[in-house]
Amino acid sequence: MLSMAIRTIKGRRGGFVAAFIAVLLGCAVITACGVLVDSGLRAGIAPERYAGAPVVVGASQELPVPEDIPAPFAERVPLPASDVDAVARVPGVRAAVGDVSVRVGVAGASVPVYAHGWSSAVLGPLPLVSGRAPRAADEVVVAGNLGVIGHEVDLDVGAVPGRYRVVGVVGRDLARESAVFLTDDAARRLSGRAGQVDAVGVLAAPDVDVDALAARISAAVPGVVTYTGNARADVEFLDIGQARSFLIALAGAFGGSMVLLVLLVVASTLGLTMTQRKREFALLRAIAATPRQIHRLIGAETLLVGVIGAVLGTIPGYLLSFGLRAAFAAVGAVPLDFAFVLDPLPGVVAVALVVGAARLAGYLAGRRAARISPVDALGEAAAEPKRLGRTRVLIGWALIPIAVGAAVVVPLTVPGQAALAGGASSALVLVVALALLGPKLVSLMARIFGLLSVSVGGYLAGANTLANARRLSAATTPLILGVTMAAVQIFSVTTTIAAGQHQADTGVVANYVLTGGADGLAPRIAADVAKVPGVTANAVARTTVLLSYLESKQLRADPFAAQGVTGDRLASVVNLDVRKGDIGALAGNTVALSTMAAGTAGVGIGGTVTMYLGDGTEIHPKVVAIYGNGLGFGDVTLPHDVVIAHTTNQVDTAVLISAKPGVTAATLRAALAGYPGVTVADRAAFTAAQNTSQSNQSSVNLILDAVILAYLAIAIANTLVASTAARGREFALLQLVGTTRRQVRAMMRGEARIVIALAIVFGSLAALPPLVGLSIGLTGSALPSVPLLAYLGIIGAATALAWCSITVATRSALRGKPIEEISASRA
């Protein structure tokens, strides 16, 4: 049977090319998704400042969630300083060194600079090459490019300048983050976290097994996590661990959807290939081929095409993973130096999935050809059945109200994120409904075009479409799916961005905003500027919290953007659009939630919620207000002192200022003369920063959308070319009965118009309910943000894709002589 399958593939190369391309590209995308998962689990970078410590001890940076992936904390989770002594007592530990890190600003530094206690220099090791260790609070040891012994250097902490005298230089520069060293007491004071350390570096006794030592430390000191090898960099560089969590969560959400889409495309393309061979299977049945032999032949063919295409597809899959890594790094989702892991396992899994899908698709597509009687098979090969099955039609009509209800009605009745979950799925359900009802829609559009057309080509297009509505429907469905997915994916992002920008633009009522560098603003700056007569200052500290709640009796923990503010002065600088409660009551153990966050947690005014602050601290605040501008300012608003005490650097992001007439930017700059790193700007600068942050968060979605849409575009072109190229015998028959090639091309241009019209009209209609539901859930308005140029771009892309695919394939099918094509088709 294998040799026969090889001969069949050779004789029908055109029919199997489409299936081969679908398998190859599908395996490429799934392989890239697998690399994301593998990299999230195992990738990273080598440690720098902890390179000399074989074991590093830190706190857990994630919240375990039953039956789900752990949720990462946004800020560094510290350890009690007492853990340093506890680790030192573990057998096999030669020394345990507690380390604190403080972000500082240094003029001329090309990389971020952190200050540490001198005792932690041994963890590098970072030995002195000249000078001595710091002894006084105003002394510092620097890397060679940051200062010269005997000179002074300014170290700004939260834009508050501090002058230190350089007394030593360490001999090794660090590539990723530079380091300066103060006395241990000075470093602890700057950190603001008395009694806590960021991590504990462990120096092992001679001949001690590192892994065994790490296991003993974990057992002896409750609540700590030990790191060895390159995993030590996860403690040294917080963004590395966050990148791991990002990739795992991304692969879980995007990878699952992409795998399903790929399998559907592969199955659809193989199904089309088998459908085009009805005549061949009918003849095989007529000459006494058994159903089992038909299945074996199809199985051998699909396995050959599937295995070869899938194995070759792993190569572009690994290349695609490099492209994704570069794109994620460009938008700041992963660090630039975060290298992906390239392991054979993702390729092996992708091959198994795609080949399995191809084999299942081949079996399902060939089931009817194997079961039907030879006489009926010949009849179906000659002409399509006139009527759709009643069950198919009923299911198609039933799916439409179900999908519309999930997309539009649910956001009106169900609060929170659950209201948005049905949007994307409803789009797919609507496309399935259109696919089931496709022949009826094709017939309707063909009749409309038939009435409007007066040419021979137009008449032929209408008549041929009516006679072969099922075939054209099968070819059109991928294009409808492409238009729907493009509209939903792109306009979901534009709707979210537009809503966030509008809320930020209209919600800021402050006159001025103070900002610092990358190290933020120390809380004392807000206090100092508030002393200026006529000034009301409200510091804003930003973080991300985890909101814990029950959904269908299952514990969930979702991240929400949060801000820390002073409640009784907030109304003078920001309008959060409070719907219920009193934002002025925000103090102590209280919280204000956006309508989205409150609906997600299922809580109202006076209720309490469970949340985890940026450093993992669990709190149970009382809800005192519910507001509407969550997209513009964050879904969770907490008292300022609560937020800032649980951030890594304990600095403010900005200070909003409401100034009375007569207080100008110059007045504020004069009052802040002692803080040269502080910038005074108008409120437009603050809203622009808010909008930029919103856009950066949406960039990841746009990258993933680009992958989905590119794959769909190739799959659509592949399907349309295959379905058109397989009609060579039909074109030859038309020419033999007197139709000219020009008229055949005109007929196919008419069919292309029908295909394009179907895709644009019904693809847009299928996208509308999900977008309306999303807009209602996010803003309360039923009008999503649909930029005209973006919509015209989708229409133009769909038109060009369909037109080029059909017309180019038509010209290729018309190259041969009609009589030769008929003879080849019968062979």
PDB file of N, CA, C and O in Angstrom, residues 49-113:
ATOM      1  N   ARG A  49      26.883  38.965  39.641  1.00  0.00           N
ATOM      2  CA  ARG A  49      27.337  39.344  40.981  1.00  0.00           C
ATOM      3  C   ARG A  49      27.254  38.178  41.957  1.00  0.00           C
ATOM      4  O   ARG A  49      27.897  38.207  43.011  1.00  0.00           O
ATOM      5  N   TYR A  50      26.456  37.154  41.638  1.00  0.00           N
ATOM      6  CA  TYR A  50      26.366  35.963  42.486  1.00  0.00           C
ATOM      7  C   TYR A  50      27.147  34.793  41.895  1.00  0.00           C
ATOM      8  O   TYR A  50      26.960  33.646  42.297  1.00  0.00           O
ATOM      9  N   ALA A  51      28.019  35.069  40.935  1.00  0.00           N
ATOM     10  CA  ALA A  51      28.726  33.979  40.248  1.00  0.00           C
ATOM     11  C   ALA A  51      29.615  33.174  41.196  1.00  0.00           C
ATOM     12  O   ALA A  51      29.870  31.983  40.965  1.00  0.00           O
ATOM     13  N   GLY A  52      30.101  33.795  42.280  1.00  0.00           N
ATOM     14  CA  GLY A  52      30.982  33.097  43.204  1.00  0.00           C
ATOM     15  C   GLY A  52      30.269  32.362  44.312  1.00  0.00           C
ATOM     16  O   GLY A  52      30.911  31.717  45.145  1.00  0.00           O
ATOM     17  N   ALA A  53      28.944  32.440  44.365  1.00  0.00           N
ATOM     18  CA  ALA A  53      28.161  31.747  45.396  1.00  0.00           C
ATOM     19  C   ALA A  53      27.509  30.522  44.757  1.00  0.00           C
ATOM     20  O   ALA A  53      26.600  30.675  43.934  1.00  0.00           O
ATOM     21  N   PRO A  54      27.928  29.319  45.097  1.00  0.00           N
ATOM     22  CA  PRO A  54      27.358  28.123  44.451  1.00  0.00           C
ATOM     23  C   PRO A  54      25.871  27.944  44.726  1.00  0.00           C
ATOM     24  O   PRO A  54      25.158  27.345  43.938  1.00  0.00           O
ATOM     25  N   VAL A  55      25.396  28.474  45.855  1.00  0.00           N
ATOM     26  CA  VAL A  55      23.965  28.410  46.184  1.00  0.00           C
ATOM     27  C   VAL A  55      23.502  29.803  46.590  1.00  0.00           C
ATOM     28  O   VAL A  55      24.189  30.502  47.342  1.00  0.00           O
ATOM     29  N   VAL A  56      22.358  30.217  46.063  1.00  0.00           N
ATOM     30  CA  VAL A  56      21.741  31.482  46.455  1.00  0.00           C
ATOM     31  C   VAL A  56      20.361  31.169  47.006  1.00  0.00           C
ATOM     32  O   VAL A  56      19.602  30.391  46.420  1.00  0.00           O
ATOM     33  N   VAL A  57      20.049  31.770  48.138  1.00  0.00           N
ATOM     34  CA  VAL A  57      18.775  31.534  48.812  1.00  0.00           C
ATOM     35  C   VAL A  57      17.899  32.770  48.676  1.00  0.00           C
ATOM     36  O   VAL A  57      18.352  33.890  48.948  1.00  0.00           O
ATOM     37  N   GLY A  58      16.670  32.574  48.252  1.00  0.00           N
ATOM     38  CA  GLY A  58      15.734  33.679  48.116  1.00  0.00           C
ATOM     39  C   GLY A  58      14.343  33.259  48.554  1.00  0.00           C
ATOM     40  O   GLY A  58      14.107  32.092  48.902  1.00  0.00           O
ATOM     41  N   ALA A  59      13.436  34.208  48.549  1.00  0.00           N
ATOM     42  CA  ALA A  59      12.039  33.893  48.846  1.00  0.00           C
ATOM     43  C   ALA A  59      11.345  33.448  47.565  1.00  0.00           C
ATOM     44  O   ALA A  59      11.813  33.706  46.457  1.00  0.00           O
ATOM     45  N   SER A  60      10.233  32.780  47.717  1.00  0.00           N
ATOM     46  CA  SER A  60       9.447  32.372  46.550  1.00  0.00           C
ATOM     47  C   SER A  60       8.883  33.612  45.872  1.00  0.00           C
ATOM     48  O   SER A  60       8.290  34.478  46.515  1.00  0.00           O
ATOM     49  N   GLN A  61       9.057  33.718  44.544  1.00  0.00           N
ATOM     50  CA  GLN A  61       8.604  34.878  43.790  1.00  0.00           C
ATOM     51  C   GLN A  61       7.266  34.643  43.100  1.00  0.00           C
ATOM     52  O   GLN A  61       6.895  35.406  42.210  1.00  0.00           O
ATOM     53  N   GLU A  62       6.545  33.622  43.526  1.00  0.00           N
ATOM     54  CA  GLU A  62       5.264  33.331  42.872  1.00  0.00           C
ATOM     55  C   GLU A  62       4.274  32.758  43.870  1.00  0.00           C
ATOM     56  O   GLU A  62       4.661  32.206  44.910  1.00  0.00           O
ATOM     57  N   LEU A  63       3.010  32.906  43.532  1.00  0.00           N
ATOM     58  CA  LEU A  63       1.933  32.404  44.379  1.00  0.00           C
ATOM     59  C   LEU A  63       1.414  31.099  43.800  1.00  0.00           C
ATOM     60  O   LEU A  63       0.923  31.069  42.664  1.00  0.00           O
ATOM     61  N   PRO A  64       1.503  29.996  44.547  1.00  0.00           N
ATOM     62  CA  PRO A  64       0.948  28.731  44.027  1.00  0.00           C
ATOM     63  C   PRO A  64      -0.567  28.838  43.879  1.00  0.00           C
ATOM     64  O   PRO A  64      -1.258  29.352  44.762  1.00  0.00           O
ATOM     65  N   VAL A  65      -1.080  28.370  42.737  1.00  0.00           N
ATOM     66  CA  VAL A  65      -2.516  28.382  42.467  1.00  0.00           C
ATOM     67  C   VAL A  65      -2.934  26.955  42.142  1.00  0.00           C
ATOM     68  O   VAL A  65      -2.436  26.380  41.176  1.00  0.00           O
ATOM     69  N   PRO A  66      -3.828  26.362  42.943  1.00  0.00           N
ATOM     70  CA  PRO A  66      -4.235  24.977  42.680  1.00  0.00           C
ATOM     71  C   PRO A  66      -4.808  24.820  41.271  1.00  0.00           C
ATOM     72  O   PRO A  66      -5.576  25.659  40.799  1.00  0.00           O
ATOM     73  N   GLU A  67      -4.390  23.764  40.597  1.00  0.00           N
ATOM     74  CA  GLU A  67      -4.874  23.411  39.265  1.00  0.00           C
ATOM     75  C   GLU A  67      -4.631  24.514  38.243  1.00  0.00           C
ATOM     76  O   GLU A  67      -5.377  24.670  37.274  1.00  0.00           O
ATOM     77  N   ASP A  68      -3.570  25.300  38.445  1.00  0.00           N
ATOM     78  CA  ASP A  68      -3.234  26.351  37.492  1.00  0.00           C
ATOM     79  C   ASP A  68      -1.750  26.656  37.650  1.00  0.00           C
ATOM     80  O   ASP A  68      -1.103  26.222  38.614  1.00  0.00           O
ATOM     81  N   ILE A  69      -1.189  27.414  36.691  1.00  0.00           N
ATOM     82  CA  ILE A  69       0.221  27.780  36.802  1.00  0.00           C
ATOM     83  C   ILE A  69       0.383  28.818  37.904  1.00  0.00           C
ATOM     84  O   ILE A  69      -0.521  29.620  38.160  1.00  0.00           O
ATOM     85  N   PRO A  70       1.526  28.834  38.586  1.00  0.00           N
ATOM     86  CA  PRO A  70       1.726  29.823  39.654  1.00  0.00           C
ATOM     87  C   PRO A  70       1.656  31.247  39.109  1.00  0.00           C
ATOM     88  O   PRO A  70       2.020  31.515  37.965  1.00  0.00           O
ATOM     89  N   ALA A  71       1.203  32.170  39.946  1.00  0.00           N
ATOM     90  CA  ALA A  71       1.099  33.583  39.568  1.00  0.00           C
ATOM     91  C   ALA A  71       2.322  34.324  40.109  1.00  0.00           C
ATOM     92  O   ALA A  71       2.576  34.301  41.314  1.00  0.00           O
ATOM     93  N   PRO A  72       3.109  34.985  39.252  1.00  0.00           N
ATOM     94  CA  PRO A  72       4.322  35.663  39.728  1.00  0.00           C
ATOM     95  C   PRO A  72       4.009  36.976  40.435  1.00  0.00           C
ATOM     96  O   PRO A  72       3.047  37.672  40.093  1.00  0.00           O
ATOM     97  N   PHE A  73       4.827  37.314  41.421  1.00  0.00           N
ATOM     98  CA  PHE A  73       4.724  38.607  42.092  1.00  0.00           C
ATOM     99  C   PHE A  73       5.510  39.644  41.294  1.00  0.00           C
ATOM    100  O   PHE A  73       6.533  39.338  40.684  1.00  0.00           O
ATOM    101  N   ALA A  74       5.025  40.883  41.302  1.00  0.00           N
ATOM    102  CA  ALA A  74       5.628  41.931  40.477  1.00  0.00           C
ATOM    103  C   ALA A  74       6.885  42.524  41.108  1.00  0.00           C
ATOM    104  O   ALA A  74       7.773  42.997  40.404  1.00  0.00           O
ATOM    105  N   GLU A  75       6.967  42.516  42.433  1.00  0.00           N
ATOM    106  CA  GLU A  75       8.103  43.113  43.135  1.00  0.00           C
ATOM    107  C   GLU A  75       8.957  42.019  43.776  1.00  0.00           C
ATOM    108  O   GLU A  75       8.554  40.863  43.853  1.00  0.00           O
ATOM    109  N   ARG A  76      10.133  42.427  44.236  1.00  0.00           N
ATOM    110  CA  ARG A  76      10.997  41.448  44.902  1.00  0.00           C
ATOM    111  C   ARG A  76      10.422  41.079  46.264  1.00  0.00           C
ATOM    112  O   ARG A  76      10.039  41.947  47.045  1.00  0.00           O
ATOM    113  N   VAL A  77      10.376  39.772  46.546  1.00  0.00           N
ATOM    114  CA  VAL A  77       9.917  39.280  47.841  1.00  0.00           C
ATOM    115  C   VAL A  77      11.139  39.136  48.746  1.00  0.00           C
ATOM    116  O   VAL A  77      12.032  38.335  48.458  1.00  0.00           O
ATOM    117  N   PRO A  78      11.237  39.906  49.838  1.00  0.00           N
ATOM    118  CA  PRO A  78      12.431  39.854  50.683  1.00  0.00           C
ATOM    119  C   PRO A  78      12.393  38.673  51.653  1.00  0.00           C
ATOM    120  O   PRO A  78      11.369  38.016  51.840  1.00  0.00           O
ATOM    121  N   LEU A  79      13.522  38.445  52.293  1.00  0.00           N
ATOM    122  CA  LEU A  79      13.652  37.439  53.347  1.00  0.00           C
ATOM    123  C   LEU A  79      13.918  38.136  54.677  1.00  0.00           C
ATOM    124  O   LEU A  79      14.537  39.207  54.711  1.00  0.00           O
ATOM    125  N   PRO A  80      13.485  37.555  55.780  1.00  0.00           N
ATOM    126  CA  PRO A  80      13.874  38.104  57.085  1.00  0.00           C
ATOM    127  C   PRO A  80      15.389  38.016  57.264  1.00  0.00           C
ATOM    128  O   PRO A  80      16.014  37.018  56.861  1.00  0.00           O
ATOM    129  N   ALA A  81      15.975  39.044  57.848  1.00  0.00           N
ATOM    130  CA  ALA A  81      17.427  39.030  58.047  1.00  0.00           C
ATOM    131  C   ALA A  81      17.852  37.857  58.922  1.00  0.00           C
ATOM    132  O   ALA A  81      18.997  37.389  58.834  1.00  0.00           O
ATOM    133  N   SER A  82      16.947  37.351  59.760  1.00  0.00           N
ATOM    134  CA  SER A  82      17.290  36.207  60.619  1.00  0.00           C
ATOM    135  C   SER A  82      17.582  34.946  59.815  1.00  0.00           C
ATOM    136  O   SER A  82      18.244  34.025  60.315  1.00  0.00           O
ATOM    137  N   ASP A  83      17.107  34.897  58.569  1.00  0.00           N
ATOM    138  CA  ASP A  83      17.385  33.717  57.748  1.00  0.00           C
ATOM    139  C   ASP A  83      18.857  33.587  57.406  1.00  0.00           C
ATOM    140  O   ASP A  83      19.341  32.489  57.087  1.00  0.00           O
ATOM    141  N   VAL A  84      19.598  34.705  57.464  1.00  0.00           N
ATOM    142  CA  VAL A  84      21.035  34.634  57.171  1.00  0.00           C
ATOM    143  C   VAL A  84      21.719  33.739  58.200  1.00  0.00           C
ATOM    144  O   VAL A  84      22.519  32.851  57.843  1.00  0.00           O
ATOM    145  N   ASP A  85      21.425  33.937  59.464  1.00  0.00           N
ATOM    146  CA  ASP A  85      22.023  33.098  60.511  1.00  0.00           C
ATOM    147  C   ASP A  85      21.525  31.659  60.414  1.00  0.00           C
ATOM    148  O   ASP A  85      22.291  30.713  60.659  1.00  0.00           O
ATOM    149  N   ALA A  86      20.247  31.491  60.076  1.00  0.00           N
ATOM    150  CA  ALA A  86      19.697  30.137  59.954  1.00  0.00           C
ATOM    151  C   ALA A  86      20.390  29.374  58.836  1.00  0.00           C
ATOM    152  O   ALA A  86      20.687  28.176  58.971  1.00  0.00           O
ATOM    153  N   VAL A  87      20.673  30.030  57.711  1.00  0.00           N
ATOM    154  CA  VAL A  87      21.376  29.371  56.609  1.00  0.00           C
ATOM    155  C   VAL A  87      22.815  29.069  57.013  1.00  0.00           C
ATOM    156  O   VAL A  87      23.356  28.002  56.689  1.00  0.00           O
ATOM    157  N   ALA A  88      23.441  29.988  57.736  1.00  0.00           N
ATOM    158  CA  ALA A  88      24.843  29.788  58.130  1.00  0.00           C
ATOM    159  C   ALA A  88      25.013  28.569  59.017  1.00  0.00           C
ATOM    160  O   ALA A  88      26.102  27.960  59.050  1.00  0.00           O
ATOM    161  N   ARG A  89      23.952  28.176  59.754  1.00  0.00           N
ATOM    162  CA  ARG A  89      24.066  27.036  60.660  1.00  0.00           C
ATOM    163  C   ARG A  89      23.905  25.693  59.959  1.00  0.00           C
ATOM    164  O   ARG A  89      24.114  24.640  60.576  1.00  0.00           O
ATOM    165  N   VAL A  90      23.529  25.672  58.697  1.00  0.00           N
ATOM    166  CA  VAL A  90      23.327  24.411  57.970  1.00  0.00           C
ATOM    167  C   VAL A  90      24.684  23.763  57.719  1.00  0.00           C
ATOM    168  O   VAL A  90      25.629  24.432  57.264  1.00  0.00           O
ATOM    169  N   PRO A  91      24.838  22.470  58.004  1.00  0.00           N
ATOM    170  CA  PRO A  91      26.114  21.788  57.757  1.00  0.00           C
ATOM    171  C   PRO A  91      26.535  21.905  56.294  1.00  0.00           C
ATOM    172  O   PRO A  91      25.720  21.745  55.385  1.00  0.00           O
ATOM    173  N   GLY A  92      27.822  22.198  56.087  1.00  0.00           N
ATOM    174  CA  GLY A  92      28.343  22.351  54.731  1.00  0.00           C
ATOM    175  C   GLY A  92      28.410  23.788  54.274  1.00  0.00           C
ATOM    176  O   GLY A  92      28.982  24.076  53.222  1.00  0.00           O
ATOM    177  N   VAL A  93      27.844  24.722  55.043  1.00  0.00           N
ATOM    178  CA  VAL A  93      27.894  26.146  54.692  1.00  0.00           C
ATOM    179  C   VAL A  93      29.123  26.770  55.343  1.00  0.00           C
ATOM    180  O   VAL A  93      29.248  26.772  56.576  1.00  0.00           O
ATOM    181  N   ARG A  94      30.024  27.290  54.516  1.00  0.00           N
ATOM    182  CA  ARG A  94      31.202  27.957  55.056  1.00  0.00           C
ATOM    183  C   ARG A  94      30.874  29.372  55.500  1.00  0.00           C
ATOM    184  O   ARG A  94      31.371  29.841  56.539  1.00  0.00           O
ATOM    185  N   ALA A  95      30.035  30.050  54.724  1.00  0.00           N
ATOM    186  CA  ALA A  95      29.625  31.411  55.075  1.00  0.00           C
ATOM    187  C   ALA A  95      28.304  31.723  54.383  1.00  0.00           C
ATOM    188  O   ALA A  95      28.041  31.255  53.275  1.00  0.00           O
ATOM    189  N   ALA A  96      27.461  32.506  55.051  1.00  0.00           N
ATOM    190  CA  ALA A  96      26.203  32.970  54.468  1.00  0.00           C
ATOM    191  C   ALA A  96      26.203  34.487  54.537  1.00  0.00           C
ATOM    192  O   ALA A  96      26.404  35.075  55.604  1.00  0.00           O
ATOM    193  N   VAL A  97      25.961  35.138  53.391  1.00  0.00           N
ATOM    194  CA  VAL A  97      26.062  36.593  53.295  1.00  0.00           C
ATOM    195  C   VAL A  97      24.719  37.152  52.838  1.00  0.00           C
ATOM    196  O   VAL A  97      24.224  36.810  51.755  1.00  0.00           O
ATOM    197  N   GLY A  98      24.117  37.998  53.656  1.00  0.00           N
ATOM    198  CA  GLY A  98      22.880  38.654  53.259  1.00  0.00           C
ATOM    199  C   GLY A  98      23.158  39.827  52.329  1.00  0.00           C
ATOM    200  O   GLY A  98      24.118  40.572  52.525  1.00  0.00           O
ATOM    201  N   ASP A  99      22.322  39.983  51.312  1.00  0.00           N
ATOM    202  CA  ASP A  99      22.551  41.022  50.322  1.00  0.00           C
ATOM    203  C   ASP A  99      21.308  41.897  50.177  1.00  0.00           C
ATOM    204  O   ASP A  99      20.175  41.391  50.178  1.00  0.00           O
ATOM    205  N   VAL A 100      21.505  43.204  50.076  1.00  0.00           N
ATOM    206  CA  VAL A 100      20.427  44.135  49.739  1.00  0.00           C
ATOM    207  C   VAL A 100      20.853  44.893  48.493  1.00  0.00           C
ATOM    208  O   VAL A 100      22.047  45.137  48.273  1.00  0.00           O
ATOM    209  N   SER A 101      19.854  45.265  47.664  1.00  0.00           N
ATOM    210  CA  SER A 101      20.111  46.009  46.429  1.00  0.00           C
ATOM    211  C   SER A 101      19.274  47.280  46.437  1.00  0.00           C
ATOM    212  O   SER A 101      18.078  47.232  46.713  1.00  0.00           O
ATOM    213  N   VAL A 102      19.910  48.400  46.104  1.00  0.00           N
ATOM    214  CA  VAL A 102      19.227  49.693  46.064  1.00  0.00           C
ATOM    215  C   VAL A 102      19.533  50.345  44.721  1.00  0.00           C
ATOM    216  O   VAL A 102      20.703  50.576  44.390  1.00  0.00           O
ATOM    217  N   ARG A 103      18.480  50.636  43.946  1.00  0.00           N
ATOM    218  CA  ARG A 103      18.679  51.290  42.649  1.00  0.00           C
ATOM    219  C   ARG A 103      19.150  52.721  42.875  1.00  0.00           C
ATOM    220  O   ARG A 103      18.521  53.483  43.635  1.00  0.00           O
ATOM    221  N   VAL A 104      20.252  53.086  42.228  1.00  0.00           N
ATOM    222  CA  VAL A 104      20.798  54.431  42.358  1.00  0.00           C
ATOM    223  C   VAL A 104      21.048  55.007  40.972  1.00  0.00           C
ATOM    224  O   VAL A 104      21.279  54.282  40.004  1.00  0.00           O
ATOM    225  N   GLY A 105      20.984  56.325  40.898  1.00  0.00           N
ATOM    226  CA  GLY A 105      21.297  57.015  39.652  1.00  0.00           C
ATOM    227  C   GLY A 105      22.708  57.538  39.685  1.00  0.00           C
ATOM    228  O   GLY A 105      23.117  58.185  40.650  1.00  0.00           O
ATOM    229  N   VAL A 106      23.476  57.238  38.636  1.00  0.00           N
ATOM    230  CA  VAL A 106      24.861  57.689  38.528  1.00  0.00           C
ATOM    231  C   VAL A 106      25.037  58.343  37.166  1.00  0.00           C
ATOM    232  O   VAL A 106      24.706  57.733  36.138  1.00  0.00           O
ATOM    233  N   ALA A 107      25.522  59.558  37.137  1.00  0.00           N
ATOM    234  CA  ALA A 107      25.713  60.268  35.881  1.00  0.00           C
ATOM    235  C   ALA A 107      26.691  59.511  34.989  1.00  0.00           C
ATOM    236  O   ALA A 107      27.760  59.085  35.432  1.00  0.00           O
ATOM    237  N   GLY A 108      26.299  59.307  33.728  1.00  0.00           N
ATOM    238  CA  GLY A 108      27.183  58.665  32.760  1.00  0.00           C
ATOM    239  C   GLY A 108      27.134  57.155  32.749  1.00  0.00           C
ATOM    240  O   GLY A 108      27.816  56.533  31.924  1.00  0.00           O
ATOM    241  N   ALA A 109      26.348  56.539  33.622  1.00  0.00           N
ATOM    242  CA  ALA A 109      26.277  55.070  33.651  1.00  0.00           C
ATOM    243  C   ALA A 109      25.500  54.566  32.436  1.00  0.00           C
ATOM    244  O   ALA A 109      24.430  55.083  32.105  1.00  0.00           O
ATOM    245  N   SER A 110      26.020  53.540  31.773  1.00  0.00           N
ATOM    246  CA  SER A 110      25.377  53.003  30.576  1.00  0.00           C
ATOM    247  C   SER A 110      24.411  51.874  30.897  1.00  0.00           C
ATOM    248  O   SER A 110      23.619  51.482  30.039  1.00  0.00           O
ATOM    249  N   VAL A 111      24.472  51.349  32.098  1.00  0.00           N
ATOM    250  CA  VAL A 111      23.577  50.282  32.529  1.00  0.00           C
ATOM    251  C   VAL A 111      23.032  50.651  33.903  1.00  0.00           C
ATOM    252  O   VAL A 111      23.579  51.533  34.581  1.00  0.00           O
ATOM    253  N   PRO A 112      21.941  50.032  34.355  1.00  0.00           N
ATOM    254  CA  PRO A 112      21.433  50.318  35.704  1.00  0.00           C
ATOM    255  C   PRO A 112      22.503  50.059  36.761  1.00  0.00           C
ATOM    256  O   PRO A 112      23.299  49.119  36.647  1.00  0.00           O
ATOM    257  N   VAL A 113      22.490  50.883  37.797  1.00  0.00           N
ATOM    258  CA  VAL A 113      23.473  50.767  38.879  1.00  0.00           C
ATOM    259  C   VAL A 113      22.737  50.503  40.186  1.00  0.00           C
ATOM    260  O   VAL A 113      21.724  51.149  40.481  1.00  0.00           O
TER     261      VAL A 113
END
